[in-house]
Phi, psi and omega in degrees: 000107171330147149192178228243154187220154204267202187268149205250143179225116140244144201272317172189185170181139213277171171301286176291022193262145188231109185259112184230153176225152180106194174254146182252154164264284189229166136255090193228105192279164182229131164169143187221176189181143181242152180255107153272132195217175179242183204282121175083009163309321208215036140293148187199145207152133175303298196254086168229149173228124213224111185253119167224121160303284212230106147245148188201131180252148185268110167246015161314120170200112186296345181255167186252341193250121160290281193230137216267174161244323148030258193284014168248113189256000000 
């Protein structure tokens, strides 16, 4: 079903990123990506207090494919 679309302003868009305006059947952007963070990286809160003496991240990781993309086309 068609519909009318007003004026679109995008500022950017990422490698792996997906713009779509109209009708779509599917979307699957391919990408995958490891994280690494330390203790208290991705806390979020107005009154928060995070005491780590010792922090320390493992970033050793013995398989090299976590999760494949192989099949999503």
């Amino acid at each position: 079903m068609p519909a009318i679309v007003g004026i679109v302003n995008v500022n950017a868009i990422s490698s792996s990123a997906v713009f779509n305006i109209g009708d779509v059947f599917r979307i699957a952007p391919i990408s995958t990506s490891k994280t690494f963070s330390g203790a208290g990286s991705f806390n979020t809160g107005e009154t928060l207090y995070v005491y780590n003496h010792k922090s320390n991240t493992n970033t050793y990781d013995k398989d090299f494919i976590d999760q494949p993309n192989s099949f999503n086309v």
